[in-house]
CSV table of C-alpha atoms in Angstrom, one decimal:
chain,number,residue,atom,x,y,z
A,6,MET,CA,-74.5,-67.9,7.7
A,7,ARG,CA,-76.1,-69.9,10.7
A,8,ALA,CA,-76.8,-72.7,8.4
A,9,TYR,CA,-73.1,-72.9,7.3
A,10,GLN,CA,-71.1,-71.6,10.1
A,11,ASP,CA,-70.5,-74.8,12.0
A,12,MET,CA,-69.2,-76.4,8.5
A,13,VAL,CA,-67.1,-73.5,7.7
A,14,PHE,CA,-65.5,-73.3,11.3
A,15,THR,CA,-65.1,-77.1,11.4
A,16,THR,CA,-63.3,-77.4,8.1
A,17,ALA,CA,-61.1,-74.8,9.0
A,18,ALA,CA,-60.4,-75.7,12.4
A,19,ARG,CA,-59.4,-79.7,10.9
A,20,LEU,CA,-56.9,-78.0,8.6
A,21,THR,CA,-55.3,-75.7,11.0
A,22,SER,CA,-55.8,-77.3,14.2
A,23,ASN,CA,-56.1,-74.2,16.1
A,24,ALA,CA,-59.5,-72.4,16.8
A,25,ALA,CA,-58.5,-69.0,17.2
A,26,GLN,CA,-57.1,-69.2,13.4
A,27,ALA,CA,-60.3,-71.1,12.1
A,28,GLU,CA,-62.2,-68.3,13.8
A,29,ASP,CA,-60.2,-65.9,11.8
A,30,ILE,CA,-60.8,-67.9,8.5
A,31,ALA,CA,-64.4,-68.4,9.0
A,32,GLN,CA,-64.9,-64.7,9.5
A,33,GLU,CA,-62.8,-63.9,6.4
A,34,VAL,CA,-65.1,-66.5,4.5
A,35,PHE,CA,-68.3,-64.9,5.4
A,36,LEU,CA,-67.0,-61.8,4.6
A,37,ARG,CA,-66.2,-62.8,1.0
A,38,ALA,CA,-69.3,-64.4,0.9
A,39,TYR,CA,-71.1,-61.0,1.7
A,40,GLU,CA,-69.4,-59.3,-1.1
A,41,ASN,CA,-70.7,-61.8,-3.6
A,42,PHE,CA,-74.1,-62.0,-1.9
A,43,GLU,CA,-75.9,-61.1,-5.1
A,44,ARG,CA,-74.3,-63.9,-7.1
A,45,LEU,CA,-75.0,-66.6,-4.2
A,46,ARG,CA,-78.4,-65.7,-2.8
A,47,SER,CA,-79.6,-67.7,-5.5
A,48,SER,CA,-77.1,-70.3,-6.2
A,49,PRO,CA,-77.9,-73.9,-4.9
A,50,ALA,CA,-74.0,-74.4,-4.6
A,51,VAL,CA,-73.5,-72.0,-2.0
A,52,GLY,CA,-72.5,-74.5,0.6
A,53,GLY,CA,-69.6,-75.9,-2.0
A,54,TRP,CA,-68.6,-72.3,-2.6
A,55,LEU,CA,-68.3,-71.8,0.9
A,56,LYS,CA,-66.1,-75.2,1.7
A,57,THR,CA,-64.0,-74.4,-1.3
A,58,VAL,CA,-63.1,-70.9,-0.2
A,59,THR,CA,-62.4,-71.9,3.4
A,60,ILE,CA,-60.1,-74.7,2.2
A,61,HIS,CA,-58.5,-72.1,0.1
A,62,LEU,CA,-57.9,-69.8,3.1
A,63,ALA,CA,-56.9,-72.1,5.5
A,64,LEU,CA,-54.2,-73.7,3.2
A,65,ASN,CA,-53.1,-70.2,2.2
A,66,HIS,CA,-52.6,-69.7,6.0
A,67,ILE,CA,-50.9,-73.0,6.6
A,68,THR,CA,-48.3,-72.8,3.8
A,69,ARG,CA,-47.5,-69.3,4.6
A,70,TYR,CA,-45.8,-71.1,7.7
A,71,ARG,CA,-44.9,-74.6,6.1
A,72,ARG,CA,-42.2,-74.0,3.4
A,73,ARG,CA,-39.3,-73.5,6.1
A,74,TRP,CA,-40.0,-77.0,7.4
A,75,ARG,CA,-40.6,-78.8,4.5
A,76,LEU,CA,-36.8,-79.7,4.1
A,77,PHE,CA,-36.7,-80.9,7.5
A,78,THR,CA,-39.6,-83.4,7.2
A,79,ASP,CA,-38.1,-84.6,3.8
A,80,THR,CA,-34.9,-85.3,5.3
A,81,PHE,CA,-36.1,-87.0,8.4
A,82,ALA,CA,-38.6,-89.6,6.6
A,83,GLY,CA,-38.6,-93.1,7.4
A,84,GLU,CA,-40.8,-95.7,5.3
A,85,ALA,CA,-43.5,-97.5,7.3
A,86,THR,CA,-43.1,-101.1,7.0
A,87,GLU,CA,-45.6,-103.7,6.5
A,88,ASP,CA,-45.3,-105.0,10.3
A,89,ALA,CA,-45.9,-101.3,11.4
A,90,LEU,CA,-48.9,-100.8,9.1
A,91,GLU,CA,-50.5,-104.0,10.1
A,92,PHE,CA,-49.7,-103.2,13.9
A,93,ALA,CA,-51.5,-99.9,13.6
A,94,ALA,CA,-54.3,-101.6,11.6
A,95,THR,CA,-55.0,-103.7,14.5
A,96,GLU,CA,-54.6,-100.9,16.9
A,97,VAL,CA,-57.3,-99.2,15.3
A,98,ASP,CA,-59.4,-102.1,15.2
A,99,GLU,CA,-59.1,-102.9,18.7
A,100,LEU,CA,-60.2,-99.1,19.6
A,101,PHE,CA,-63.6,-100.0,18.2
A,102,ALA,CA,-63.8,-102.7,20.2
A,103,ASN,CA,-62.5,-101.1,23.3
A,104,THR,CA,-64.3,-97.8,23.4
A,105,ASP,CA,-67.5,-96.4,22.6
A,106,ALA,CA,-68.0,-93.6,20.1
A,107,GLU,CA,-68.2,-90.7,22.6
A,108,GLN,CA,-64.6,-91.8,23.6
A,109,ARG,CA,-63.5,-92.2,20.1
A,110,ARG,CA,-64.9,-88.8,18.9
A,111,ALA,CA,-62.6,-87.2,21.9
A,112,LEU,CA,-59.6,-89.3,21.3
A,113,VAL,CA,-60.0,-88.8,17.1
A,114,GLU,CA,-60.1,-84.9,17.9
A,115,GLN,CA,-57.2,-85.2,20.2
A,116,ALA,CA,-55.1,-87.4,17.7
A,117,LEU,CA,-55.6,-85.2,14.9
A,118,GLU,CA,-54.6,-82.3,16.6
A,119,ARG,CA,-51.2,-83.6,17.7
A,120,LEU,CA,-50.5,-84.7,13.8
A,121,PRO,CA,-48.1,-82.4,12.5
A,122,ALA,CA,-49.3,-79.9,9.9
A,123,HIS,CA,-47.4,-81.6,7.0
A,124,GLN,CA,-49.3,-84.9,7.8
A,125,ARG,CA,-52.6,-83.5,9.2
A,126,VAL,CA,-53.4,-81.2,6.0
A,127,PRO,CA,-53.1,-83.9,3.2
A,128,LEU,CA,-55.1,-86.5,5.5
A,129,VAL,CA,-57.9,-83.9,6.4
A,130,LEU,CA,-58.1,-83.3,2.5
A,131,TYR,CA,-58.3,-87.0,1.5
A,132,HIS,CA,-60.5,-88.3,4.2
A,133,PHE,CA,-62.9,-85.4,5.2
A,134,GLU,CA,-62.9,-83.3,1.9
A,135,GLU,CA,-62.5,-86.3,-0.2
A,136,MET,CA,-59.9,-85.0,-2.3
A,137,PRO,CA,-57.7,-87.4,-4.6
A,138,TYR,CA,-54.2,-87.7,-4.2
A,139,ARG,CA,-53.3,-85.7,-7.2
A,140,ASP,CA,-55.7,-82.5,-6.4
A,141,ILE,CA,-54.0,-82.5,-3.0
A,142,ALA,CA,-50.6,-82.6,-4.6
A,143,GLN,CA,-51.2,-79.8,-7.0
A,144,ARG,CA,-53.2,-77.5,-4.0
A,145,LEU,CA,-50.3,-78.2,-1.8
A,146,GLY,CA,-47.3,-77.7,-4.4
A,147,VAL,CA,-45.8,-81.1,-3.5
A,148,SER,CA,-45.2,-84.3,-5.3
A,149,LEU,CA,-47.8,-87.2,-5.7
A,150,ALA,CA,-45.4,-89.5,-4.2
A,151,LYS,CA,-44.9,-87.2,-1.0
A,152,VAL,CA,-48.7,-86.7,-0.6
A,153,LYS,CA,-49.2,-90.4,-0.5
A,154,THR,CA,-46.1,-90.9,1.7
A,155,ASP,CA,-47.5,-88.1,4.1
A,156,ILE,CA,-51.1,-89.7,4.3
A,157,LEU,CA,-49.8,-93.2,5.0
A,158,ARG,CA,-47.2,-91.7,7.7
A,159,ALA,CA,-50.3,-89.7,9.1
A,160,ARG,CA,-52.6,-92.9,9.1
A,161,VAL,CA,-49.7,-94.9,11.2
A,162,ALA,CA,-49.0,-91.9,13.1
A,163,MET,CA,-52.6,-91.4,14.1
A,164,ALA,CA,-53.3,-95.1,14.9
A,165,ALA,CA,-50.4,-94.8,17.3
A,166,LEU,CA,-51.7,-92.1,19.0
A,167,LEU,CA,-55.0,-93.6,19.4
A,168,ALA,CA,-53.9,-96.9,20.4
A,169,ARG,CA,-51.8,-95.0,23.2
A,170,HIS,CA,-54.8,-92.8,24.6
A,171,GLY,CA,-57.5,-95.5,23.7
A,172,PHE,CA,-56.1,-98.1,25.8
A,173,ASP,CA,-56.0,-95.3,29.1
A,174,ALA,CA,-59.6,-94.6,28.1
A,175,ALA,CA,-60.8,-98.4,27.9
A,176,ALA,CA,-58.8,-98.7,31.0
A,177,ALA,CA,-60.5,-96.0,32.9
A,178,THR,CA,-63.9,-97.4,31.7
A,179,THR,CA,-63.2,-100.8,32.7
A,180,GLY,CA,-62.0,-99.6,36.1
A,181,ALA,CA,-65.3,-97.5,36.5
A,182,GLU,CA,-67.4,-100.6,35.6
A,183,SER,CA,-65.6,-102.8,38.2
B,10,MET,CA,-61.2,-111.8,5.9
B,11,THR,CA,-58.9,-108.7,7.3
B,12,SER,CA,-55.8,-111.0,7.5
B,13,ARG,CA,-55.4,-111.3,3.9
B,14,GLU,CA,-56.3,-107.7,3.1
B,15,ASP,CA,-53.0,-105.5,2.2
B,16,PRO,CA,-52.4,-103.7,5.3
B,17,ARG,CA,-52.4,-100.3,3.8
B,18,GLN,CA,-55.8,-100.6,2.7
B,19,ARG,CA,-56.7,-102.1,5.9
B,20,LEU,CA,-55.4,-99.0,7.6
B,21,GLU,CA,-57.0,-96.8,5.2
B,22,ARG,CA,-60.2,-98.3,5.6
B,23,LEU,CA,-60.2,-98.3,9.6
B,24,ILE,CA,-59.0,-94.8,9.5
B,25,GLN,CA,-61.9,-93.3,7.3
B,26,ARG,CA,-64.2,-95.5,9.6
B,27,THR,CA,-62.8,-93.7,12.4
B,28,LEU,CA,-62.6,-90.3,10.9
B,29,SER,CA,-66.4,-90.6,9.2
B,30,GLU,CA,-67.7,-91.0,13.0
B,31,LEU,CA,-66.4,-87.5,13.9
B,32,PRO,CA,-69.3,-85.1,14.1
B,33,GLN,CA,-69.3,-81.7,12.9
B,34,GLY,CA,-67.8,-79.0,15.6
B,35,ARG,CA,-69.7,-76.1,16.6
B,36,ALA,CA,-68.8,-72.5,15.4
B,37,PRO,CA,-68.0,-70.0,18.6
B,38,ALA,CA,-70.9,-68.0,19.4
B,39,SER,CA,-68.6,-64.9,18.8
B,40,LEU,CA,-68.0,-65.6,14.9
B,41,GLU,CA,-71.6,-64.3,14.1
B,42,ARG,CA,-70.7,-60.8,16.0
B,43,ARG,CA,-67.6,-60.7,14.4
B,44,VAL,CA,-68.7,-61.0,11.1
B,45,ILE,CA,-71.4,-58.6,11.4
B,46,GLU,CA,-69.1,-55.9,13.1
B,47,ALA,CA,-66.6,-56.7,10.2
B,48,ILE,CA,-69.5,-56.1,7.6
B,49,GLU,CA,-70.6,-53.0,9.1
B,50,GLY,CA,-67.3,-51.8,9.4
B,51,ARG,CA,-66.8,-52.3,5.5
B,52,ALA,CA,-70.2,-51.2,4.8
B,53,GLY,CA,-69.7,-47.5,3.9
B,54,PRO,CA,-70.3,-46.3,0.3
B,55,THR,CA,-67.1,-45.3,-0.2
B,56,SER,CA,-65.1,-48.6,0.9
B,57,ARG,CA,-67.6,-50.4,-1.0
B,58,GLN,CA,-66.7,-48.6,-4.1
B,59,GLU,CA,-63.0,-49.0,-3.4
B,60,SER,CA,-63.3,-52.7,-2.8
B,61,ALA,CA,-65.4,-53.4,-6.0
B,62,TRP,CA,-62.8,-51.1,-8.0
B,63,ARG,CA,-60.0,-53.1,-6.7
B,64,LYS,CA,-61.2,-56.5,-7.1
B,65,ARG,CA,-62.2,-55.4,-10.9
B,66,ILE,CA,-58.4,-54.7,-11.3
B,67,GLU,CA,-57.1,-57.5,-9.7
B,68,ARG,CA,-59.4,-60.2,-11.4
B,69,GLY,CA,-59.9,-58.7,-15.0
B,70,GLY,CA,-56.5,-56.6,-15.2
B,71,PHE,CA,-56.4,-53.9,-17.9
B,72,ALA,CA,-59.0,-55.3,-19.9
B,73,SER,CA,-61.9,-54.9,-17.4
B,74,TRP,CA,-60.8,-51.3,-17.0
B,75,PRO,CA,-63.5,-48.7,-17.7
B,76,LEU,CA,-63.1,-47.3,-21.4
B,77,THR,CA,-62.3,-43.6,-20.2
B,78,ALA,CA,-59.7,-45.1,-17.8
B,79,ARG,CA,-57.9,-47.0,-20.4
B,80,ALA,CA,-57.9,-43.9,-22.8
B,81,ALA,CA,-56.3,-41.8,-20.2
B,82,LEU,CA,-53.9,-44.1,-19.2
B,83,ILE,CA,-52.8,-44.6,-22.9
B,84,ALA,CA,-52.9,-40.9,-23.3
B,85,CYS,CA,-50.9,-40.2,-19.9
B,86,CYS,CA,-48.2,-43.1,-21.4
B,87,LEU,CA,-47.8,-41.6,-25.0
B,88,ALA,CA,-47.5,-38.0,-23.3
B,89,SER,CA,-44.6,-39.2,-21.3
B,90,VAL,CA,-43.0,-41.0,-23.6
B,91,ILE,CA,-43.0,-37.6,-25.9
B,92,ILE,CA,-41.9,-35.5,-22.9
B,93,VAL,CA,-38.9,-37.9,-22.3
B,94,LEU,CA,-37.8,-38.4,-25.8
B,95,LEU,CA,-38.1,-34.2,-26.1
B,96,GLY,CA,-36.1,-33.7,-23.0
B,97,LEU,CA,-33.4,-36.0,-24.2
B,98,LYS,CA,-32.8,-34.6,-27.3
B,99,GLY,CA,-32.4,-31.1,-25.4
B,100,LEU,CA,-30.0,-32.5,-23.2
B,101,ALA,CA,-28.0,-34.1,-26.3
B,102,THR,CA,-27.8,-30.7,-27.8
B,103,ARG,CA,-27.2,-29.0,-24.6
B,104,LEU,CA,-24.1,-31.3,-23.6
B,105,ALA,CA,-22.9,-30.9,-27.5
B,106,MET,CA,-22.7,-27.5,-26.8
B,107,LEU,CA,-21.0,-27.7,-23.6
B,108,ALA,CA,-18.2,-30.1,-24.8
B,109,ALA,CA,-17.1,-27.8,-27.3
B,110,ASP,CA,-16.6,-25.0,-24.8
B,111,PRO,CA,-12.8,-25.0,-23.7
B,112,SER,CA,-13.1,-24.4,-20.5
B,113,ILE,CA,-15.9,-27.1,-19.9
B,114,ALA,CA,-13.7,-29.4,-21.7
B,115,GLY,CA,-11.0,-29.0,-18.9
B,116,ARG,CA,-13.2,-29.9,-16.2
B,117,LEU,CA,-14.9,-32.8,-18.3
B,118,GLN,CA,-11.2,-34.1,-18.5
B,119,ALA,CA,-11.1,-33.9,-14.7
B,120,LEU,CA,-14.0,-36.0,-14.5
B,121,ARG,CA,-12.7,-38.8,-16.9
B,122,HIS,CA,-9.7,-39.0,-14.5
B,123,ALA,CA,-12.1,-39.2,-11.5
B,124,GLY,CA,-14.0,-42.2,-13.3
B,125,GLU,CA,-10.8,-43.9,-13.8
B,126,ALA,CA,-9.8,-43.5,-10.2
B,127,ALA,CA,-13.2,-45.2,-9.2
B,128,VAL,CA,-12.7,-48.1,-11.5
B,129,THR,CA,-9.4,-48.9,-10.1
B,130,PHE,CA,-10.6,-48.8,-6.8
B,131,GLY,CA,-13.7,-51.1,-7.5
B,132,THR,CA,-10.9,-53.8,-8.6
B,133,LEU,CA,-9.1,-53.4,-5.2
B,134,PRO,CA,-11.1,-56.4,-3.6
B,135,ALA,CA,-10.0,-58.3,-6.6
B,136,ARG,CA,-6.6,-57.7,-6.2
B,137,LEU,CA,-6.7,-58.3,-2.6
B,138,MET,CA,-8.0,-61.8,-3.2
B,139,ARG,CA,-5.2,-62.8,-5.4
B,140,LEU,CA,-2.6,-62.1,-2.3
B,141,ILE,CA,-4.7,-64.5,0.0
B,142,PRO,CA,-3.1,-68.0,-0.4
B,143,SER,CA,-5.6,-70.5,-2.2
B,144,GLU,CA,-4.7,-73.1,0.7
B,145,TRP,CA,-6.5,-70.5,3.1
B,146,LEU,CA,-9.3,-69.9,0.7
B,147,LEU,CA,-10.0,-73.4,0.5
B,148,GLY,CA,-9.8,-74.0,4.3
B,149,GLY,CA,-12.3,-71.3,4.9
B,150,LEU,CA,-14.7,-72.5,2.6
B,151,LEU,CA,-14.5,-76.0,4.1
B,152,ALA,CA,-14.9,-74.7,7.9
B,153,THR,CA,-17.9,-72.9,6.9
B,154,ALA,CA,-19.6,-76.0,4.9
B,155,ALA,CA,-18.7,-78.0,8.1
B,156,LEU,CA,-20.0,-75.5,10.5
B,157,TYR,CA,-23.5,-75.1,8.4
B,158,LEU,CA,-23.9,-78.6,8.1
B,159,VAL,CA,-23.5,-79.2,11.6
B,160,LEU,CA,-25.8,-76.8,12.3
B,161,PHE,CA,-28.4,-78.0,10.1
B,162,ALA,CA,-28.2,-81.5,11.6
B,163,LEU,CA,-28.5,-80.3,14.9
B,164,VAL,CA,-31.7,-78.1,14.1
B,165,ALA,CA,-33.2,-81.0,11.9
B,166,ILE,CA,-32.8,-83.9,14.7
B,167,GLY,CA,-34.0,-81.3,17.3
B,168,TYR,CA,-37.1,-80.6,15.1
B,169,SER,CA,-37.4,-84.5,14.2
B,170,THR,CA,-37.3,-85.2,18.0
B,171,LEU,CA,-39.3,-83.0,19.5
B,172,TYR,CA,-42.0,-82.3,16.9
B,173,ALA,CA,-42.4,-84.6,13.7
B,174,THR,CA,-42.6,-87.8,14.8
B,175,PRO,CA,-45.7,-88.7,16.7
B,176,GLU,CA,-44.9,-92.5,15.7
B,177,ARG,CA,-43.1,-92.0,19.0
B,178,ALA,CA,-46.2,-92.3,21.0
B,179,ARG,CA,-46.3,-95.7,20.3
B,180,SER,CA,-43.7,-96.4,22.8
């Protein structure tokens, strides 16, 4: 359990954006592993099994509360323009130039926490869990187009959050140095 | 190089680079203790057997039940069907005998009248609806729809303003 608890907890925490819920999910994952101990003890794919169960339980937890909001997020969804995308990419580029790795880690964690669930979940599945768009759409029960749009919006929103906090962090660093 | 790159791809690449830097978090120290306590709570032989039995039923369905359990269930179902059929047959015979009795026939007539009265009472709302002018009905429906739309818009605007648009952080 010690070898995998950080991975299980981190996966659940990134999806739920809530440490208490992530701990509950991690507990349930290890209880299921205990129930399947005989099958898993000699399996080389135990890490994959734990990750799959973690994602499954976390998504079940999230989707329980998500359906009621889906209509609103679909209704008030604007399309990101090319200029907005270009601007967002430049902001992330500048962030790398102006902050160190430790600052970026804290900023990215904060930005992920602030994203709404309908953007954060597909973003995490795509970038961290390396799931293809089609699998994400199938798992979340939404259209492929919606997944692509939500992930794109999540990237733009994340870039904006990183830029806003990144400039503060960079200014603080510069101020401390001078 | 980046100026010619598609902005979508550039943003995806940069976000991927940003996220890939993120190290794995640490599980709280309480997790291991919680798991052990939960396992100890479930570890009794009865609960383990119950859990295995429940899991077997959930995963495999009827086909995965033990043979004796399947045979017993089928026997119970057949016995129930036979009992119900025999009961219905007895009931029909009894009712036919009762209906032939003149004193019972009078009571059955009263029951029939009560049934007709119930049907008449059931159609009362439909009759009342016919009395209301259609303009009133239409106006009521339109007012309800308008109120619904206003409420929907207020909630949706509130949600999108307060929660759903972190892009606002840009400004």
